[in-house]
Coordinates of C-alpha atoms in Angstrom, one line a residue:
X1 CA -155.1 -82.5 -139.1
X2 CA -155.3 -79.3 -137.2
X3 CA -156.9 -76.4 -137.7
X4 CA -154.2 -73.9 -138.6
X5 CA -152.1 -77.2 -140.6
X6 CA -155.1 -77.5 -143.0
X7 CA -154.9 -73.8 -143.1
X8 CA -151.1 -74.2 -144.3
X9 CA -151.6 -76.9 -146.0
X10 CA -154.2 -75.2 -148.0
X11 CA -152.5 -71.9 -149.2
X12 CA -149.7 -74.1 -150.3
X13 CA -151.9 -75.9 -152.6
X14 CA -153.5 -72.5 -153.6
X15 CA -150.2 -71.8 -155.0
X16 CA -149.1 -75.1 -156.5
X17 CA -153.1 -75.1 -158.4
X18 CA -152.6 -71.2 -159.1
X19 CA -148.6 -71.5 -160.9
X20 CA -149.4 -74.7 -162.8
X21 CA -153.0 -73.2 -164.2
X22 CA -151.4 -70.3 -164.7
X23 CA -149.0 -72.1 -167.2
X24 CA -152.1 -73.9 -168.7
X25 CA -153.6 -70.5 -169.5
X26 CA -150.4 -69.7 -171.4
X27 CA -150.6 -72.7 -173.0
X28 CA -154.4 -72.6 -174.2
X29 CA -153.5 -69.3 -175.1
X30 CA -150.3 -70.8 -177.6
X31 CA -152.5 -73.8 -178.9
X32 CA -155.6 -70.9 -179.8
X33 CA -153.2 -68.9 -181.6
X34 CA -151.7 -72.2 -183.7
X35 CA -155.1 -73.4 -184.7
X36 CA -155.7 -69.7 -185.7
X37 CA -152.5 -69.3 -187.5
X38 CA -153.3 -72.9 -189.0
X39 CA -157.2 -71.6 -190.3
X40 CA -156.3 -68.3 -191.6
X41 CA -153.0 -68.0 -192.5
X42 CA -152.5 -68.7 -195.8
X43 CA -152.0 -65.5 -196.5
X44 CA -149.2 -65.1 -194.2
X45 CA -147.5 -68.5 -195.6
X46 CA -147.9 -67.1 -199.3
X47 CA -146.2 -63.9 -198.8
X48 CA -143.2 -65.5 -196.6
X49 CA -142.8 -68.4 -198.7
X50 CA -144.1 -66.9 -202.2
X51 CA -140.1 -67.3 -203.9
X52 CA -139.8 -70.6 -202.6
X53 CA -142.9 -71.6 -204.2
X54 CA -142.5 -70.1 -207.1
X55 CA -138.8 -72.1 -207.4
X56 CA -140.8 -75.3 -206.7
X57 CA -143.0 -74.5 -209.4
X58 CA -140.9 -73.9 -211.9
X59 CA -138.5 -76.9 -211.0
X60 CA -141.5 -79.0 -211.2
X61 CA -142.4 -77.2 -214.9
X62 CA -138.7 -78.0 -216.0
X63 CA -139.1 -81.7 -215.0
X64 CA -142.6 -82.9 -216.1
X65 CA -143.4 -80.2 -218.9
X66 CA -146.5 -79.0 -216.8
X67 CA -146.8 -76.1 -213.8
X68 CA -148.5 -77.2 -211.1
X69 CA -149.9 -74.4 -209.1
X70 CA -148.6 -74.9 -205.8
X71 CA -150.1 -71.7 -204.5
X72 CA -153.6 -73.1 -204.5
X73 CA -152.5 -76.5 -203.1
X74 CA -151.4 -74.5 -200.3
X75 CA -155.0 -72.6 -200.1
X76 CA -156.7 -76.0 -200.4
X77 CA -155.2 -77.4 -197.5
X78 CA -155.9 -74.4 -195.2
X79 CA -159.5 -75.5 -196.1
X80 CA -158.5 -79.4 -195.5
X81 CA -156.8 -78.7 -192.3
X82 CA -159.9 -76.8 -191.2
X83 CA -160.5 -79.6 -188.5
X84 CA -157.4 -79.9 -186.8
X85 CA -157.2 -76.1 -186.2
X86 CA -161.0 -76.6 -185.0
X87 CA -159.4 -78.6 -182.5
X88 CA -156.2 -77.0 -181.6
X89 CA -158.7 -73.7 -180.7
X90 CA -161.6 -75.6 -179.2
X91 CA -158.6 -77.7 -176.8
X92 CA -157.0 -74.2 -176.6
X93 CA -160.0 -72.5 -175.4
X94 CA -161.1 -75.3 -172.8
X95 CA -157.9 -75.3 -171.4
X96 CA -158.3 -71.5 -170.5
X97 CA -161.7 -72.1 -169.6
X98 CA -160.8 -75.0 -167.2
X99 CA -157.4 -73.3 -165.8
X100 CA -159.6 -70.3 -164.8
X101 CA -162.1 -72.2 -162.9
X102 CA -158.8 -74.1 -161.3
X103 CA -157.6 -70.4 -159.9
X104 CA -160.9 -68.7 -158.9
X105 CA -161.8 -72.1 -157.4
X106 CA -158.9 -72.6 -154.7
X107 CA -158.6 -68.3 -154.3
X108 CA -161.7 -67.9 -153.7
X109 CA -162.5 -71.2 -152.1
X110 CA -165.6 -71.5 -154.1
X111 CA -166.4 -75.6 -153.8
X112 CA -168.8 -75.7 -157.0
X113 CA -165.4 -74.3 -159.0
X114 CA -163.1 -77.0 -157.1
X115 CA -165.5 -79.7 -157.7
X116 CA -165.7 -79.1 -161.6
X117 CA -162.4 -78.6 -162.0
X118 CA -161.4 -82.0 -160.2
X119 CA -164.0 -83.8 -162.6
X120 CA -162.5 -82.2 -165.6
X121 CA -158.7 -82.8 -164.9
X122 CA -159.8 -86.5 -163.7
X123 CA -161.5 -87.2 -167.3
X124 CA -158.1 -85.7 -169.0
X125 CA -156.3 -88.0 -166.6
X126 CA -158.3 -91.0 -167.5
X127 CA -157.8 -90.2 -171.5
X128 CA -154.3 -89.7 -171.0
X129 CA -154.0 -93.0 -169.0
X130 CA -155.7 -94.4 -171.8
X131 CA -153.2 -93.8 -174.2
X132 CA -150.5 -93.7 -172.7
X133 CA -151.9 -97.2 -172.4
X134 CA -152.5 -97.9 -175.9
X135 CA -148.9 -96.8 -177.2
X136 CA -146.9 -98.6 -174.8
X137 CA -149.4 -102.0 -175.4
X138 CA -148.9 -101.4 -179.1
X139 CA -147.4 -98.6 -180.8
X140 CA -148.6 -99.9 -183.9
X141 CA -152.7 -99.0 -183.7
X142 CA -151.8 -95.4 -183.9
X143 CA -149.1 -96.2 -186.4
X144 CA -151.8 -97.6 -188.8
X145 CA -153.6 -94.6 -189.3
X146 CA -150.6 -92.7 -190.6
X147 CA -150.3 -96.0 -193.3
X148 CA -153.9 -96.1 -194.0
X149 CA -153.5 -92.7 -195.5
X150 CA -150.3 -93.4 -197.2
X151 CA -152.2 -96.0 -198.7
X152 CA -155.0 -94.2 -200.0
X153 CA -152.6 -91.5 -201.1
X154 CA -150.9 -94.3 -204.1
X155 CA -154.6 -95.6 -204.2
X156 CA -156.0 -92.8 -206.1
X157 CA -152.1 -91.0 -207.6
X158 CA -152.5 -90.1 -210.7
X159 CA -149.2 -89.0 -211.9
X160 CA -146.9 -86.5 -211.6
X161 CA -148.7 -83.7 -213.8
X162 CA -151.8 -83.4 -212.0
X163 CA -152.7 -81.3 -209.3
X164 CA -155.3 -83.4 -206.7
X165 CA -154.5 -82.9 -203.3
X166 CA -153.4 -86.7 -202.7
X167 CA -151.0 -86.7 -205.5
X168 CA -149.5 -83.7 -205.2
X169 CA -149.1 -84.1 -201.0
X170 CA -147.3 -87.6 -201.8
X171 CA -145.0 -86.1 -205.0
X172 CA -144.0 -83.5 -202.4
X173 CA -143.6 -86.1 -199.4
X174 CA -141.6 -88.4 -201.8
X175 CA -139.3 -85.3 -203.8
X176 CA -138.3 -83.7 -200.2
X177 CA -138.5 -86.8 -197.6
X178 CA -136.7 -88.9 -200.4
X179 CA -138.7 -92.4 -200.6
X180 CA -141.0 -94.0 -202.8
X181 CA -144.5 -95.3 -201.8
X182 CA -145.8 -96.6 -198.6
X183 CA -143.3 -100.2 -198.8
X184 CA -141.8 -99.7 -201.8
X185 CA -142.1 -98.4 -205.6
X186 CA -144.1 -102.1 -206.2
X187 CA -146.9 -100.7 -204.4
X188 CA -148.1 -98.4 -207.5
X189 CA -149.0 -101.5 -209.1
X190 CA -152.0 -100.9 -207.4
X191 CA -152.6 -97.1 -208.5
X192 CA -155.8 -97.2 -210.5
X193 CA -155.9 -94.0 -212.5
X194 CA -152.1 -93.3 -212.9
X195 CA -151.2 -92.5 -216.5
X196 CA -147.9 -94.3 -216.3
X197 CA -147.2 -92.4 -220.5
X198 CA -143.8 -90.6 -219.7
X199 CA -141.2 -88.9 -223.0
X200 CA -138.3 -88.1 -222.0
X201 CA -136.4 -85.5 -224.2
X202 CA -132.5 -85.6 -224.5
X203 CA -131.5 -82.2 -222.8
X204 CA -128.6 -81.9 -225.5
X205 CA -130.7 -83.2 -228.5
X206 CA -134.6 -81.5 -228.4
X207 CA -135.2 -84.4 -231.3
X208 CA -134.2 -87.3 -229.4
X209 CA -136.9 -88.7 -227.2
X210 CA -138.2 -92.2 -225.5
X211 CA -142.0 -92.5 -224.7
X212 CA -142.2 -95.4 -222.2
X213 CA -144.7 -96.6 -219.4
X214 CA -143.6 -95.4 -215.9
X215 CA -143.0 -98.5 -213.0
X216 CA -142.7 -96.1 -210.7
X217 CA -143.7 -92.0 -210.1
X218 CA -140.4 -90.0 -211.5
X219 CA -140.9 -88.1 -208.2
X220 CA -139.3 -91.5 -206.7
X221 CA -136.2 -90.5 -208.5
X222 CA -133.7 -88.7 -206.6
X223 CA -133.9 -84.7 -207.1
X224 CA -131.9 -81.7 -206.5
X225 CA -133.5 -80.5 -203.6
X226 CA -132.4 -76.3 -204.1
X227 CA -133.3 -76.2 -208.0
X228 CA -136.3 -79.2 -208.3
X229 CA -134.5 -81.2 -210.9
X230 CA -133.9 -84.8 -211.4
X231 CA -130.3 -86.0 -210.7
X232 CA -130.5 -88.5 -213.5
X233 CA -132.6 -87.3 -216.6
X234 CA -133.0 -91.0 -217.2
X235 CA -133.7 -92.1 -213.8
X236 CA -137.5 -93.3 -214.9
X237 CA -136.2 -95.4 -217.5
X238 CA -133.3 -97.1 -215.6
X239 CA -132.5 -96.0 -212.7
X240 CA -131.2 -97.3 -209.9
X241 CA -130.5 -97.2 -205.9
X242 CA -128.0 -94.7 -207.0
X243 CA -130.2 -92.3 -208.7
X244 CA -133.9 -93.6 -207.3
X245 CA -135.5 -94.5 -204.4
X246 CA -137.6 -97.0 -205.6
X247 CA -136.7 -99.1 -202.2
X248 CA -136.9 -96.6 -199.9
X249 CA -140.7 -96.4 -198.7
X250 CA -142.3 -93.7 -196.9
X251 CA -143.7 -95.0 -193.9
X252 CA -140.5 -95.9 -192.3
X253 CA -138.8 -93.2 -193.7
X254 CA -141.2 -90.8 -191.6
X255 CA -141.2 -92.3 -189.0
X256 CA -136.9 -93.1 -188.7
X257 CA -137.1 -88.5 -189.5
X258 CA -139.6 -88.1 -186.8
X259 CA -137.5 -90.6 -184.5
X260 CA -134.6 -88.4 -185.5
X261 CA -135.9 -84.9 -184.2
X262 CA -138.0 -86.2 -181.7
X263 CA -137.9 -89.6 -179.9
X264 CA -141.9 -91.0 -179.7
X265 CA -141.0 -93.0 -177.1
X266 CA -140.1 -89.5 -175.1
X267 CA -143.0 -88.1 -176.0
X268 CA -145.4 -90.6 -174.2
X269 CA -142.9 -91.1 -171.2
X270 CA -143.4 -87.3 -170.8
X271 CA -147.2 -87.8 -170.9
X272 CA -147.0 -90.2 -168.3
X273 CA -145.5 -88.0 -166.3
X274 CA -148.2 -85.6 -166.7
X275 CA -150.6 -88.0 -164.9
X276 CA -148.5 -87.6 -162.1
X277 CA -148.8 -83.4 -162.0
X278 CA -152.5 -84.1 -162.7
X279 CA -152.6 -86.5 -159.8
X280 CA -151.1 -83.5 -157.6
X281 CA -154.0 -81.2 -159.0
X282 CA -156.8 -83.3 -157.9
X283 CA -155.2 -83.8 -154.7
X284 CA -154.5 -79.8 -154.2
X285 CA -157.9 -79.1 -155.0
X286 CA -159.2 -81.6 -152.9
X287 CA -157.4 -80.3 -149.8
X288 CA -158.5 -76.6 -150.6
X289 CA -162.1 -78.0 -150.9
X290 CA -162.0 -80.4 -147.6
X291 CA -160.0 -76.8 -145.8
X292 CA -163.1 -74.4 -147.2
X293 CA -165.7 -76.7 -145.9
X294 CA -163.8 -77.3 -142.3
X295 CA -163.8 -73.6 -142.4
X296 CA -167.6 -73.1 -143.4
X297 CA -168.8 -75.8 -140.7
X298 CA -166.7 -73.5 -137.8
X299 CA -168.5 -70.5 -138.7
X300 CA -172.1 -72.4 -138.9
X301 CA -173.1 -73.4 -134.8
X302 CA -176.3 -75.2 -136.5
X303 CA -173.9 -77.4 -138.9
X304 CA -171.1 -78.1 -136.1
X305 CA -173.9 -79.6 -133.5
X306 CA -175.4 -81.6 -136.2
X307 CA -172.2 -83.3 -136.7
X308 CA -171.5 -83.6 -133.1
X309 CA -175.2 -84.9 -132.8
X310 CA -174.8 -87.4 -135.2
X311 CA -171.4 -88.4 -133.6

């Protein structure tokens, strides 16, 4: 290539590298402020959603007898999802970091920039390929993680009046997704510590009552979603598909919601395509770096008779 088409060539790449890590930036800058929002903002999720809470407590109060204070559930999982806003900021900040060396690198020219920046967008190419790989192999392996805690969720439930984190995340998942354990209500056959003791009390007749042993959770029952309250009253003690969910399980009913939004299958298409901008990167900043050192061996006499030595 000539001297003036590497030239060309090269300020086109400078702007293809500059507008695409320019985006990055913004995006590092997005994924920073979610992992923020994530760590330290329970207090701003309190205040917006402090009646809503409250309504969902008292539902809860009104169907089980006991409050169940939703307000530090939602503290303790700022602390639980600690890690994956640990991520979202550390990924959020690298990408900055990264996008920035990407832009002073083919501006400026500067080779050590353009050679760490093509190392670092190949390694995120390379992970991406790998699983991009994974999903469309099997599907499935990353599926199983998603079960796995669903499983150890109806593992350890132990009822609908207590307030651990796993019971109360799966009473919520199963009163607002609508379902019932991770197959099927069969599988709390396997719940170790669930005092299955449930009274039910006539709403018409305060001296009427039937104490029984639960087969499944009473959040498996079908609720009014806007007050919290069980369709049936005597849904635990014989219900059925119409007033339960006792066949409905979880898994696939999360996955045929997420499916219904959002298309997984999209998703890792769109990742593929990725590998082909991040393919164009490594190439830009390639041609920038061979343009830069054409230019740096013209100005050098020593270098240039070297290489014509050599030749």
């Amino acid at each position: 290539m000539t001297s003036g088409g590497l030239t060309c060539c090269r300020w086109l790449c400078c702007v293809f590298v500059v507008f695409v890590n320019v985006i990055s930036i913004l995006l590092g800058l997005l994924l920073a402020v979610l992992g923020a929002i994530l760590l330290w903002g329970y207090a701003v999720i309190q205040s917006v959603a402090s009646s809503y809470i409250a309504s969902l407590s008292a539902g809860f109060k009104t169907t089980f007898g006991t409050e169940i204070n939703f307000q530090a559930y939602i503290e303790g999982m700022a602390n639980i999802t600690g890690s994956a806003a640990g991520i979202l900021i550390g990924f959020g900040v690298l990408l900055i970091i990264v996008s920035c060396i990407g832009c002073f690198g083919v501006c400026l020219g500067h080779k050590i920039c353009l050679i760490i920046y093509m190392v670092c967008v190949a390694l995120l190419l390379i992970g991406q390929l790998i699983v991009v790989i994974i999903w469309f192999a099997d599907s499935n392996i990353m599926k199983k993680s998603v079960r796995t805690t669903m499983d150890r969720q109806v593992e350890v439930y132990t009822g609908e009046r207590n307030s651990n984190f796993e019971t109360i995340t799966l009473n919520l998942l199963q009163t607002l997704v609508g379902c019932c354990g991770v197959n099927n209500g069969s599988d709390f056959n396997f719940s170790k510590d669930w005092n299955r003791t449930f009274t039910i009390t006539d709403k018409n007749d305060n001296t009427s009552s039937v104490t029984f042993n639960l087969t499944y959770p009473v959040t498996c029952c079908k609720f009014n979603t806007t007050s919290f309250t069980l369709q049936d009253q005597y849904c635990p003690y014989n219900g059925t598909t119409a007033t339960s969910n006792y066949e409905v399980g979880c898994y696939n009913k999360v996955f045929q919601l997420v499916e219904t939004y959002a298309s997984l299958n999209d998703f890792f298409y769109a990742l593929a395509g990725l590998l082909g901008l991040e393919l164009l990167l490594i190439v830009g900043a390639l041609l920038v770096y061979c343009a830069k050192r054409q230019a740096d061996d013209g100005r050098n006499p020593d270098s240039q008779y070297k290489m014509n030595q050599i030749a």
